[in-house]
Amino acid sequence: MALHTASILPSTVSIYKEGKSNSSLKETAFFGVSLSSNLKAEFSSSLISRKNLRKKELPLVTIKAQTATTSPAIKQAATEEKKTLRKGNVIVTGASSGLGLATAKALAETGKWHVIMACRNFLKAEKAAKSVGIPKENYTVMHLDLASFDSVRQFVDNFKLSGRPLDVLVCNAAVYLPTAKEPTFTADGFELSVGTNHLGHFLLSRLLLEDLKQSDYPSKRLIIVGSITGNTNTLAGNVPPKANLGDLRGLSGGLSGVNSSPMIDGGEFDGAKAYKDSKVCNMLTMQEFHRRFHEETEITFASLYPGCIATTGLFREHIPLFRLLFPPFQKYITKGYVSEEEAGQRLAQVVSDPNLTKSGVYWSWNKNSSSFENQLSKEASDAEKARKLWEISEKLVGLA
Ligand code: LMG
Ligand code: NDP
Ligand code: PMR
């Protein structure tokens, strides 16, 4: 494939045509129901109270530089041959399970990518990589806890020390706390779902933007995983509680739960809503990146809904009955179900398919598993809200 045979030399970098959507079938549907969320499961999961919240005890790992960069001798040979191969380097956050792991596997198996698995649990990630048979030479596990800005900064420093170029960053990790009665918080004191899924990734992406910009890879990309449940122009997005960022007053207040709301809109804590809100932030952030940086950097910014991967660890905090019924419900009733493997192929496509280079797009797949440019909800495509979200987030993560 042309994408992978690009030269390491900027002068021979090939440019791809803008991607075309190859289907017009949309999954959008309006369903204006607004039901109260008092059907909340009465079951309480193992909540981590704020007091008990401790830093993850993870082994400190020194990441050694690996030899993906070309030596001068090789460079010279390449010049002579005009073309040479180099593996793409892709960081995937939360690659220790579910979609992230399946994507890492799909990319590593091609032999054309070196996957940096950015994970909070180093040993789990190593085991996961081995258990799905990712070739050893095609991945590196690096520690990243998105629920701590210190950890994000440490990860970025370690990555830079490795000397690898960065070609694609995939912001995939997420937590979902649908049964939590009380909010829990990141190391920096932000409500955990938005703190991890949005703020951690926001800081990570901002700190790595320059590396992406520097990459000489033919198509460099920043991908942030979104979801249908954050989009209220769909049936799934109308299942209560619905995503709603309001005027962002809770976010401005710091999401700390101390003298301010832990929710972005300033309301009462609701774990399912916090997750959906965080996905709206992910989709807004991708578009704001596109508006601010696409022209200047030529980086492709994209988001996606990979399908309903009803069997992943995302639902680990949900009640057992939900975990039992959810996969058959999605398979046989909504038909929105997709296997981890298939979803991994989809995200891998957004990482490396030469046809998906268009920036600012929210990708989805139709029944035949063909990708198409999907429409975001009114809120998830609100440019003014995206700008405001960006500015507040910058302050919260300490960049402004
Ligand atoms: C909250 O509950 C949870 O409290 C929260 O923890 C979090 O998970 C959040 O959005 C995520 O949801 C939402 C709650 C409210 O939904 C449920 O708990 C699901 C139970 C719904 C009961 C329906 C009848 C059961 C029939 C059995 C079929 C087996 C499949 C079980 C699947 C379980 C997992 C989904 O939900 C409601 O208020 C209910 C109505 C939601 C309105 C939106 C759509 C209405 C559907 C219209 C027709 C569409 C056709 C599909 C048919 C689906 C139902 C069979
Ligand atoms: P999983 O729970 O299987 O994977 C989530 C990953 O995120 C895990 O590897 C987890 O690590 C990691 N993670 C959680 N918290 C942190 C943290 N603080 N720092 C670093 N990593 C962390 O869920 P999925 O694979 O389903 O979710 C992947 C993405 O897909 C999410 O962005 C989700 O919103 C999105 N998505 C999922 C859908 C689905 O149906 N499942 C539908 C639409 C979107 P660990 O293994 O240590 O727990
Ligand atoms: Mg939903 C019509 C299709 C459809 C799709 C594609 C999804 C995806 N869901 C659909 C419909 C419904 N769901 C209906 C009709 C109901 C009421 C019975 C329903 C319920 C439901 C619940 C309780 N669905 C859920 C939950 C969750 O807890 C999940 C969630 O909201 O997590 C935030 C979820 C999901 N439904 C989906 C998808 C993809 C999810 C997973 C969450 C995500 O990452 O967005």
Coordinates of C-alpha atoms and ligand atoms in Angstrom, one line a residue:
M1 CA 0.0 0.0 0.0
A2 CA 1.2 3.4 -0.9
L3 CA 0.8 4.7 2.6
H4 CA 3.3 2.4 4.0
T5 CA 5.9 2.6 1.2
A6 CA 6.5 6.3 1.6
S7 CA 10.0 7.5 1.8
I8 CA 11.5 8.7 5.1
L9 CA 12.7 11.7 3.1
P10 CA 10.4 14.8 3.2
S11 CA 11.2 15.5 -0.5
T12 CA 9.6 12.2 -1.5
V13 CA 6.6 12.3 0.8
S14 CA 3.5 11.4 -1.1
I15 CA 0.3 13.3 -0.8
Y16 CA -3.1 11.6 -0.7
K17 CA -6.3 12.7 -2.2
E18 CA -9.1 13.8 0.1
G19 CA -11.0 10.8 1.3
K20 CA -14.4 10.1 -0.1
S21 CA -17.3 8.8 1.9
N22 CA -18.2 5.5 0.2
S23 CA -21.7 5.2 1.4
S24 CA -24.6 7.5 2.1
L25 CA -26.5 5.3 4.5
K26 CA -26.7 7.2 7.7
E27 CA -27.4 5.7 11.2
T28 CA -29.1 8.9 12.4
A29 CA -32.6 8.9 13.6
F30 CA -34.6 11.4 15.6
F31 CA -36.2 10.3 18.8
G32 CA -37.3 13.1 20.9
V33 CA -38.1 11.1 24.1
S34 CA -37.1 12.7 27.3
L35 CA -37.6 10.3 30.1
S36 CA -36.5 10.8 33.6
S37 CA -33.5 8.9 34.7
N38 CA -35.0 7.6 37.9
L39 CA -34.8 4.1 36.6
K40 CA -31.2 4.2 37.6
A41 CA -29.9 0.9 38.8
E42 CA -30.0 0.6 42.5
F43 CA -26.9 -1.5 42.5
S44 CA -23.7 0.1 43.8
S45 CA -20.4 -0.8 42.3
S46 CA -17.1 -0.7 44.1
L47 CA -16.9 3.0 44.3
I48 CA -13.5 4.6 45.0
S49 CA -14.2 7.4 47.4
R50 CA -12.2 10.6 47.0
K51 CA -10.3 9.8 50.2
N52 CA -9.4 6.3 49.0
L53 CA -8.4 7.5 45.6
R54 CA -4.7 6.6 45.4
K55 CA -2.2 6.8 42.8
K56 CA -1.9 3.6 40.9
E57 CA 1.0 1.5 42.1
L58 CA 2.7 0.8 38.9
P59 CA 6.2 -0.2 38.2
L60 CA 8.3 2.7 36.9
V61 CA 9.6 1.7 33.6
T62 CA 12.4 3.2 31.8
I63 CA 11.6 3.3 28.1
K64 CA 14.7 2.7 26.0
A65 CA 14.9 4.1 22.6
Q66 CA 14.4 1.5 20.0
T67 CA 15.9 1.6 16.6
A68 CA 13.0 2.7 14.4
T69 CA 14.7 5.8 13.4
T70 CA 17.0 5.4 10.5
S71 CA 20.7 5.7 10.8
P72 CA 22.7 8.0 8.4
A73 CA 23.9 5.0 6.5
I74 CA 20.4 3.7 5.9
K75 CA 19.3 7.2 5.0
Q76 CA 22.0 7.4 2.4
A77 CA 20.9 4.1 1.0
A78 CA 17.4 5.3 0.9
T79 CA 18.4 8.4 -1.0
E80 CA 20.0 6.2 -3.6
E81 CA 17.1 4.0 -3.9
K82 CA 14.7 7.0 -3.8
K83 CA 12.3 5.1 -1.6
T84 CA 12.6 3.2 1.6
L85 CA 10.2 1.7 4.1
R86 CA 9.8 2.8 7.6
K87 CA 7.2 1.6 10.1
G88 CA 4.6 4.1 11.1
N89 CA 4.6 4.9 14.8
V90 CA 1.2 5.1 16.5
I91 CA 0.3 5.8 20.1
V92 CA -2.9 4.1 21.2
T93 CA -4.2 5.1 24.7
G94 CA -6.0 2.4 26.6
A95 CA -4.6 -0.4 24.4
S96 CA -4.8 -3.0 27.3
S97 CA -8.4 -4.1 26.4
G98 CA -11.4 -3.8 24.1
L99 CA -11.2 -1.5 21.1
G100 CA -7.6 -0.3 21.9
L101 CA -6.2 -3.7 22.1
A102 CA -8.0 -4.9 18.9
T103 CA -6.7 -1.8 17.1
A104 CA -3.2 -2.4 18.3
K105 CA -3.4 -6.0 17.1
A106 CA -4.9 -5.1 13.7
L107 CA -2.2 -2.5 13.1
A108 CA 0.8 -4.5 14.4
E109 CA -0.2 -7.5 12.4
T110 CA 0.3 -5.7 9.2
G111 CA 4.0 -5.4 10.0
K112 CA 3.8 -1.7 8.9
W113 CA 3.1 -0.2 12.3
H114 CA 4.9 0.0 15.6
V115 CA 2.3 0.5 18.3
I116 CA 3.0 2.3 21.5
M117 CA 0.5 1.0 23.9
A118 CA -0.1 3.8 26.4
C119 CA -1.6 2.1 29.4
R120 CA -2.2 2.7 33.1
N121 CA -1.5 -0.9 34.0
F122 CA 1.8 -1.9 32.5
L123 CA 1.6 -5.6 33.3
K124 CA -2.0 -6.0 32.2
A125 CA -1.0 -4.4 28.9
E126 CA 2.0 -6.7 28.4
K127 CA -0.1 -9.7 29.1
A128 CA -2.9 -8.5 26.8
A129 CA -0.5 -7.9 24.0
K130 CA 1.0 -11.4 24.4
S131 CA -2.4 -13.1 24.8
V132 CA -3.6 -11.8 21.4
G133 CA -0.3 -12.6 19.8
I134 CA 1.0 -9.1 18.9
P135 CA 4.5 -9.6 17.5
K136 CA 7.0 -8.5 20.0
E137 CA 9.0 -6.3 17.7
N138 CA 5.8 -4.4 16.7
Y139 CA 4.8 -2.9 20.1
T140 CA 6.1 -1.1 23.1
V141 CA 4.1 -0.6 26.3
M142 CA 4.5 2.7 28.0
H143 CA 2.9 3.8 31.2
L144 CA 0.2 6.5 31.0
D145 CA -2.5 7.3 33.5
L146 CA -4.8 9.8 32.0
A147 CA -6.3 10.5 35.4
S148 CA -3.1 12.4 36.4
F149 CA -1.7 15.3 34.6
D150 CA 1.8 14.5 36.1
S151 CA 1.5 11.0 34.5
V152 CA 0.5 12.5 31.1
R153 CA 3.5 14.9 31.2
Q154 CA 5.8 12.0 32.3
F155 CA 4.5 9.9 29.4
V156 CA 5.2 12.6 26.9
D157 CA 8.7 13.1 28.3
N158 CA 9.4 9.4 28.1
F159 CA 8.0 9.2 24.5
K160 CA 10.2 12.1 23.4
L161 CA 13.2 10.4 25.0
S162 CA 12.5 7.3 23.0
G163 CA 13.5 9.2 19.9
R164 CA 10.7 7.8 17.9
P165 CA 8.9 10.0 15.4
L166 CA 5.1 10.3 16.1
D167 CA 2.9 9.7 13.1
V168 CA -0.5 8.9 14.6
L169 CA -2.0 9.5 18.0
V170 CA -5.2 7.6 18.9
C171 CA -7.1 8.9 22.0
N172 CA -9.1 5.8 22.8
A173 CA -9.0 5.1 26.6
A174 CA -12.1 5.8 28.6
V175 CA -14.0 5.1 31.8
Y176 CA -17.7 4.7 32.2
L177 CA -19.2 4.8 35.7
P178 CA -23.0 4.3 35.2
T179 CA -23.8 3.0 38.7
A180 CA -21.8 5.4 40.7
K181 CA -23.8 7.3 43.3
E182 CA -21.1 9.8 44.1
P183 CA -18.5 11.3 41.9
T184 CA -14.9 10.1 42.1
F185 CA -12.0 12.3 41.1
T186 CA -8.7 12.4 39.2
A187 CA -5.4 13.1 40.9
D188 CA -5.9 16.7 40.0
G189 CA -9.4 16.8 41.5
F190 CA -11.6 16.6 38.4
E191 CA -14.6 14.4 38.1
L192 CA -13.1 11.1 36.9
S193 CA -15.0 10.4 33.6
V194 CA -14.5 13.9 32.1
G195 CA -11.1 14.2 33.8
T196 CA -9.9 11.0 32.1
N197 CA -11.8 10.8 28.9
H198 CA -11.5 14.5 28.0
L199 CA -9.0 16.5 30.1
G200 CA -6.3 13.8 30.1
H201 CA -6.5 13.4 26.4
F202 CA -6.7 17.1 25.8
L203 CA -3.4 17.6 27.6
L204 CA -1.8 14.6 25.9
S205 CA -2.9 15.8 22.4
R206 CA -1.7 19.3 23.0
L207 CA 1.7 18.2 24.3
L208 CA 2.2 15.8 21.4
L209 CA 0.9 18.1 18.6
E210 CA 4.4 19.4 17.8
D211 CA 5.7 15.9 17.5
L212 CA 2.9 15.0 15.0
K213 CA 3.6 18.2 13.1
Q214 CA 7.3 17.2 12.9
S215 CA 6.6 13.8 11.5
D216 CA 7.6 13.2 7.9
Y217 CA 5.1 10.4 7.5
P218 CA 2.9 10.8 4.4
S219 CA -0.3 11.0 6.5
K220 CA -0.2 12.1 10.1
R221 CA -3.3 11.8 12.2
L222 CA -4.9 12.6 15.5
I223 CA -7.9 10.5 16.2
I224 CA -10.2 10.8 19.2
V225 CA -12.8 8.1 19.7
G226 CA -16.4 9.5 20.0
S227 CA -19.7 7.8 20.3
I228 CA -23.3 7.6 19.1
T229 CA -24.5 8.0 22.7
G230 CA -23.2 11.5 22.9
N231 CA -25.1 12.5 19.8
T232 CA -28.7 13.4 20.5
N233 CA -29.6 13.2 16.7
T234 CA -29.8 9.4 17.2
L235 CA -32.1 7.0 19.0
A236 CA -29.2 5.8 21.2
G237 CA -28.3 9.4 22.1
N238 CA -31.9 9.9 23.4
V239 CA -31.8 7.1 26.0
P240 CA -31.7 9.0 29.3
P241 CA -29.7 10.6 30.7
K242 CA -28.8 12.6 27.6
A243 CA -25.5 14.4 27.0
N244 CA -25.8 18.1 27.6
L245 CA -22.9 20.5 28.3
G246 CA -25.2 23.4 29.0
D247 CA -23.2 26.6 29.2
L248 CA -20.1 24.8 30.6
R249 CA -20.5 26.5 34.0
G250 CA -19.5 23.3 35.9
L251 CA -16.4 22.9 33.8
S252 CA -15.5 26.5 34.4
G253 CA -16.0 25.9 38.1
G254 CA -13.4 23.1 38.0
L255 CA -15.6 20.0 38.2
S256 CA -14.3 19.5 41.7
G257 CA -17.5 18.8 43.5
V258 CA -16.2 21.2 46.2
N259 CA -18.4 24.3 46.1
S260 CA -19.0 23.5 42.5
S261 CA -20.7 20.9 40.5
P262 CA -18.8 17.8 39.3
M263 CA -20.8 17.9 36.0
I264 CA -20.0 20.1 33.0
D265 CA -23.5 21.7 32.9
G266 CA -23.4 22.4 36.6
G267 CA -26.0 19.8 37.5
E268 CA -26.2 16.9 39.9
F269 CA -23.7 14.1 39.5
D270 CA -24.8 11.4 37.1
G271 CA -22.1 8.9 35.9
A272 CA -23.8 7.9 32.7
K273 CA -24.3 11.5 31.7
A274 CA -20.7 12.4 32.6
Y275 CA -19.5 9.8 30.2
K276 CA -21.8 10.9 27.4
D277 CA -20.7 14.6 28.1
S278 CA -17.1 13.5 27.9
K279 CA -17.7 11.9 24.5
V280 CA -19.3 15.2 23.3
C281 CA -16.1 16.9 24.5
N282 CA -14.0 14.4 22.5
M283 CA -15.9 15.1 19.3
L284 CA -15.9 18.9 19.9
T285 CA -12.1 18.8 20.6
M286 CA -11.4 17.0 17.4
Q287 CA -13.2 19.7 15.4
E288 CA -11.5 22.5 17.2
F289 CA -8.1 20.9 16.5
H290 CA -9.2 20.8 12.9
R291 CA -10.1 24.4 12.8
R292 CA -7.0 25.6 14.6
F293 CA -4.3 23.4 13.2
H294 CA -5.3 21.4 10.0
E295 CA -4.2 24.0 7.5
E296 CA -0.9 24.8 9.2
T297 CA 0.1 21.3 10.1
E298 CA -1.5 19.1 7.5
I299 CA -2.5 16.8 10.3
T300 CA -5.7 14.9 9.8
F301 CA -8.0 15.2 12.8
A302 CA -10.8 12.7 13.0
S303 CA -13.3 11.1 15.3
L304 CA -15.5 8.0 15.0
Y305 CA -18.2 5.8 16.3
P306 CA -16.9 2.3 15.8
G307 CA -20.2 0.6 16.5
C308 CA -21.6 -0.9 19.7
I309 CA -18.9 -3.2 21.0
A310 CA -21.1 -4.5 23.7
T311 CA -18.6 -7.0 25.2
T312 CA -15.7 -4.7 26.2
G313 CA -14.5 -3.8 29.6
L314 CA -16.3 -0.4 29.3
F315 CA -19.3 -1.9 31.0
R316 CA -17.4 -3.5 33.9
E317 CA -19.0 -1.1 36.4
H318 CA -22.5 -1.9 35.1
I319 CA -24.9 -4.3 36.9
P320 CA -24.4 -8.0 36.0
L321 CA -27.9 -8.2 34.4
F322 CA -27.0 -5.3 32.1
R323 CA -23.8 -7.0 31.1
L324 CA -25.7 -10.2 30.4
L325 CA -28.5 -8.6 28.3
F326 CA -26.7 -5.8 26.6
P327 CA -24.8 -7.9 24.0
P328 CA -27.9 -9.9 22.8
F329 CA -30.0 -6.7 22.9
Q330 CA -27.5 -4.9 20.6
K331 CA -27.0 -8.0 18.4
Y332 CA -30.6 -9.0 17.8
I333 CA -32.7 -5.9 18.5
T334 CA -30.8 -2.8 17.6
K335 CA -28.4 -4.6 15.3
G336 CA -25.8 -2.0 16.3
Y337 CA -23.5 -4.7 17.7
V338 CA -20.0 -5.1 16.4
S339 CA -17.3 -7.4 17.6
E340 CA -14.1 -6.2 19.2
E341 CA -12.2 -7.5 16.2
E342 CA -14.3 -5.7 13.6
A343 CA -14.3 -2.5 15.6
G344 CA -10.5 -2.7 15.8
Q345 CA -10.3 -3.1 12.0
R346 CA -12.5 0.1 11.7
L347 CA -10.3 2.2 14.0
A348 CA -7.2 0.8 12.3
Q349 CA -8.7 2.0 9.0
V350 CA -9.0 5.5 10.4
V351 CA -5.4 5.3 11.4
S352 CA -4.0 4.0 8.1
D353 CA -6.4 3.9 5.2
P354 CA -5.2 6.3 2.5
N355 CA -8.9 6.9 1.6
L356 CA -9.6 8.3 5.1
T357 CA -7.3 11.3 5.1
K358 CA -10.1 13.9 5.2
S359 CA -9.8 16.1 8.3
G360 CA -12.6 17.2 10.6
V361 CA -14.7 14.1 10.0
Y362 CA -16.7 11.9 12.4
W363 CA -16.6 8.5 10.8
S364 CA -19.2 5.8 11.1
W365 CA -19.9 2.5 9.4
N366 CA -23.0 1.2 7.7
K367 CA -24.5 -2.3 7.8
N368 CA -22.1 -3.4 5.1
S369 CA -19.2 -2.2 7.2
S370 CA -18.4 0.6 4.8
S371 CA -17.2 3.9 6.3
F372 CA -19.2 7.1 5.8
E373 CA -18.9 10.7 7.0
N374 CA -21.6 10.9 9.7
Q375 CA -23.5 13.9 11.0
L376 CA -22.9 15.1 14.5
S377 CA -25.7 16.4 16.7
K378 CA -26.3 20.1 17.0
E379 CA -24.4 20.3 20.3
A380 CA -21.5 18.1 19.2
S381 CA -20.9 20.3 16.1
D382 CA -21.4 23.7 17.9
A383 CA -18.3 25.7 16.9
E384 CA -18.8 28.3 19.6
K385 CA -19.1 25.7 22.3
A386 CA -16.0 23.9 20.9
R387 CA -14.0 27.2 21.2
K388 CA -15.3 27.8 24.8
L389 CA -14.5 24.2 25.8
W390 CA -11.0 24.5 24.4
E391 CA -10.3 27.7 26.3
I392 CA -11.6 26.4 29.6
S393 CA -9.8 23.1 29.2
E394 CA -6.6 24.9 28.4
K395 CA -6.8 26.6 31.8
L396 CA -7.8 23.4 33.7
V397 CA -4.8 21.4 32.3
G398 CA -2.4 24.3 33.0
L399 CA -1.7 25.3 29.4
A400 CA -3.1 28.8 29.7
Ligands
LMG1 C1 -29.7 4.4 32.4 O1 -30.9 3.8 32.3 C2 -29.0 3.7 33.5 O2 -29.6 3.9 34.7 C3 -27.6 4.2 33.6 O3 -26.9 3.4 34.6 C4 -26.9 4.1 32.3 O4 -26.7 2.8 31.9 C5 -27.7 4.9 31.3 O5 -27.8 5.6 29.0 C6 -27.1 4.8 29.9 O6 -29.0 4.3 31.2 C7 -31.5 4.0 31.1 C8 -32.7 3.1 31.2 C9 -33.9 4.0 31.0 O7 -32.7 2.1 30.3 C10 -32.6 0.9 30.8 O8 -32.2 0.7 31.9 C11 -32.9 -0.2 29.9 C12 -34.1 -1.0 30.3 C13 -35.2 -0.7 29.4 C14 -36.3 -1.6 29.5 C15 -37.0 -1.9 28.3 C16 -37.8 -3.1 28.3 C17 -37.1 -4.4 28.4 C18 -37.3 -5.3 27.4 C19 -36.4 -6.5 27.4 C20 -35.5 -6.6 26.2 C21 -34.2 -7.2 26.5 C22 -33.1 -6.3 26.3 C23 -32.6 -5.6 27.5 C24 -31.5 -4.6 27.2 C25 -30.9 -4.0 28.4 C26 -29.9 -3.0 28.0 C27 -30.3 -2.0 27.1 O9 -34.5 3.6 29.8 C28 -35.7 4.0 29.7 O10 -36.1 5.0 30.2 C29 -36.4 3.1 28.8 C30 -36.8 3.7 27.5 C31 -35.7 4.3 26.8 C32 -36.3 5.2 25.7 C33 -35.6 5.2 24.5 C34 -36.0 4.4 23.4 C35 -37.3 3.6 23.5 C36 -37.4 2.5 22.6 C37 -38.3 2.6 21.4 C38 -38.3 1.5 20.5 C39 -37.1 1.1 19.9 C40 -37.0 -0.3 19.5 C41 -36.1 -1.1 20.4 C42 -36.8 -1.9 21.4 C43 -36.1 -1.8 22.7 C44 -36.7 -2.5 23.9 C45 -37.0 -3.9 23.8
NDP2 P1 -12.4 -0.9 27.6 O1 -12.8 -0.6 29.0 O2 -12.3 -2.3 27.1 O3 -11.1 -0.1 27.3 C1 -10.8 1.1 27.9 C2 -9.4 1.3 28.0 O4 -9.1 2.6 28.6 C3 -8.7 0.2 28.9 O5 -7.5 -0.1 28.3 C4 -8.4 1.0 30.2 O6 -7.3 0.5 30.9 C5 -8.1 2.4 29.6 N1 -8.2 3.4 30.7 C6 -9.2 3.7 31.5 N2 -8.8 4.6 32.4 C7 -7.5 5.0 32.0 C8 -6.6 5.9 32.5 N3 -6.8 6.7 33.6 N4 -5.4 6.0 32.0 C9 -5.1 5.2 30.9 N5 -5.9 4.3 30.4 C10 -7.1 4.2 31.0 O7 -13.5 -0.1 26.7 P2 -13.7 0.1 25.2 O8 -12.7 -0.6 24.4 O9 -15.1 -0.2 24.9 O10 -13.5 1.6 25.0 C11 -12.6 2.2 24.1 C12 -13.1 3.5 23.5 O11 -14.3 3.2 22.7 C13 -13.6 4.5 24.6 O12 -13.2 5.8 24.2 C14 -15.1 4.4 24.5 O13 -15.7 5.6 24.8 C15 -15.3 4.1 23.0 N6 -16.6 3.5 22.6 C16 -16.9 2.3 23.0 C17 -18.1 1.7 22.6 C18 -18.5 0.4 23.1 O14 -19.6 0.0 22.7 N7 -17.8 -0.3 23.8 C19 -19.0 2.5 21.7 C20 -18.5 3.8 21.3 C21 -17.3 4.2 21.7 P3 -7.4 -0.8 31.8 O15 -7.3 -2.0 30.9 O16 -6.2 -0.7 32.7 O17 -8.7 -0.8 32.6
PMR3 MG1 -28.0 1.9 23.7 C1 -30.9 2.0 18.2 C2 -29.8 1.7 18.4 C3 -29.0 1.8 19.6 C4 -27.6 1.8 19.5 C5 -26.8 1.8 18.3 C6 -27.1 1.9 20.8 C7 -25.7 2.0 21.2 N1 -28.1 1.9 21.7 C8 -29.3 1.8 21.0 C9 -30.6 1.8 21.5 C10 -30.9 1.7 22.9 N2 -30.1 1.6 23.9 C11 -32.3 1.6 23.4 C12 -33.5 1.6 22.6 C13 -32.2 1.5 24.8 C14 -33.3 1.4 25.8 C15 -33.7 0.0 26.0 C16 -30.8 1.5 25.1 C17 -30.3 1.4 26.4 C18 -28.9 1.5 26.6 C19 -28.3 1.6 27.9 C20 -28.9 1.4 29.2 N3 -27.9 1.7 25.7 C21 -26.7 1.8 26.3 C22 -26.9 1.7 27.7 C23 -25.7 1.9 28.3 O1 -25.4 1.9 29.5 C24 -24.6 2.2 27.2 C25 -24.3 3.6 27.4 O2 -25.0 4.5 27.2 O3 -23.0 3.9 27.7 C26 -22.7 5.3 27.8 C27 -25.4 2.0 26.0 C28 -25.0 2.1 24.6 N4 -25.9 2.0 23.6 C29 -25.2 2.0 22.4 C30 -23.8 2.1 22.7 C31 -22.7 2.2 21.7 C32 -23.7 2.1 24.1 C33 -22.4 2.1 24.7 C34 -21.8 3.3 25.1 C35 -20.9 4.2 24.4 O4 -19.7 4.0 24.4 O5 -21.4 5.2 23.8

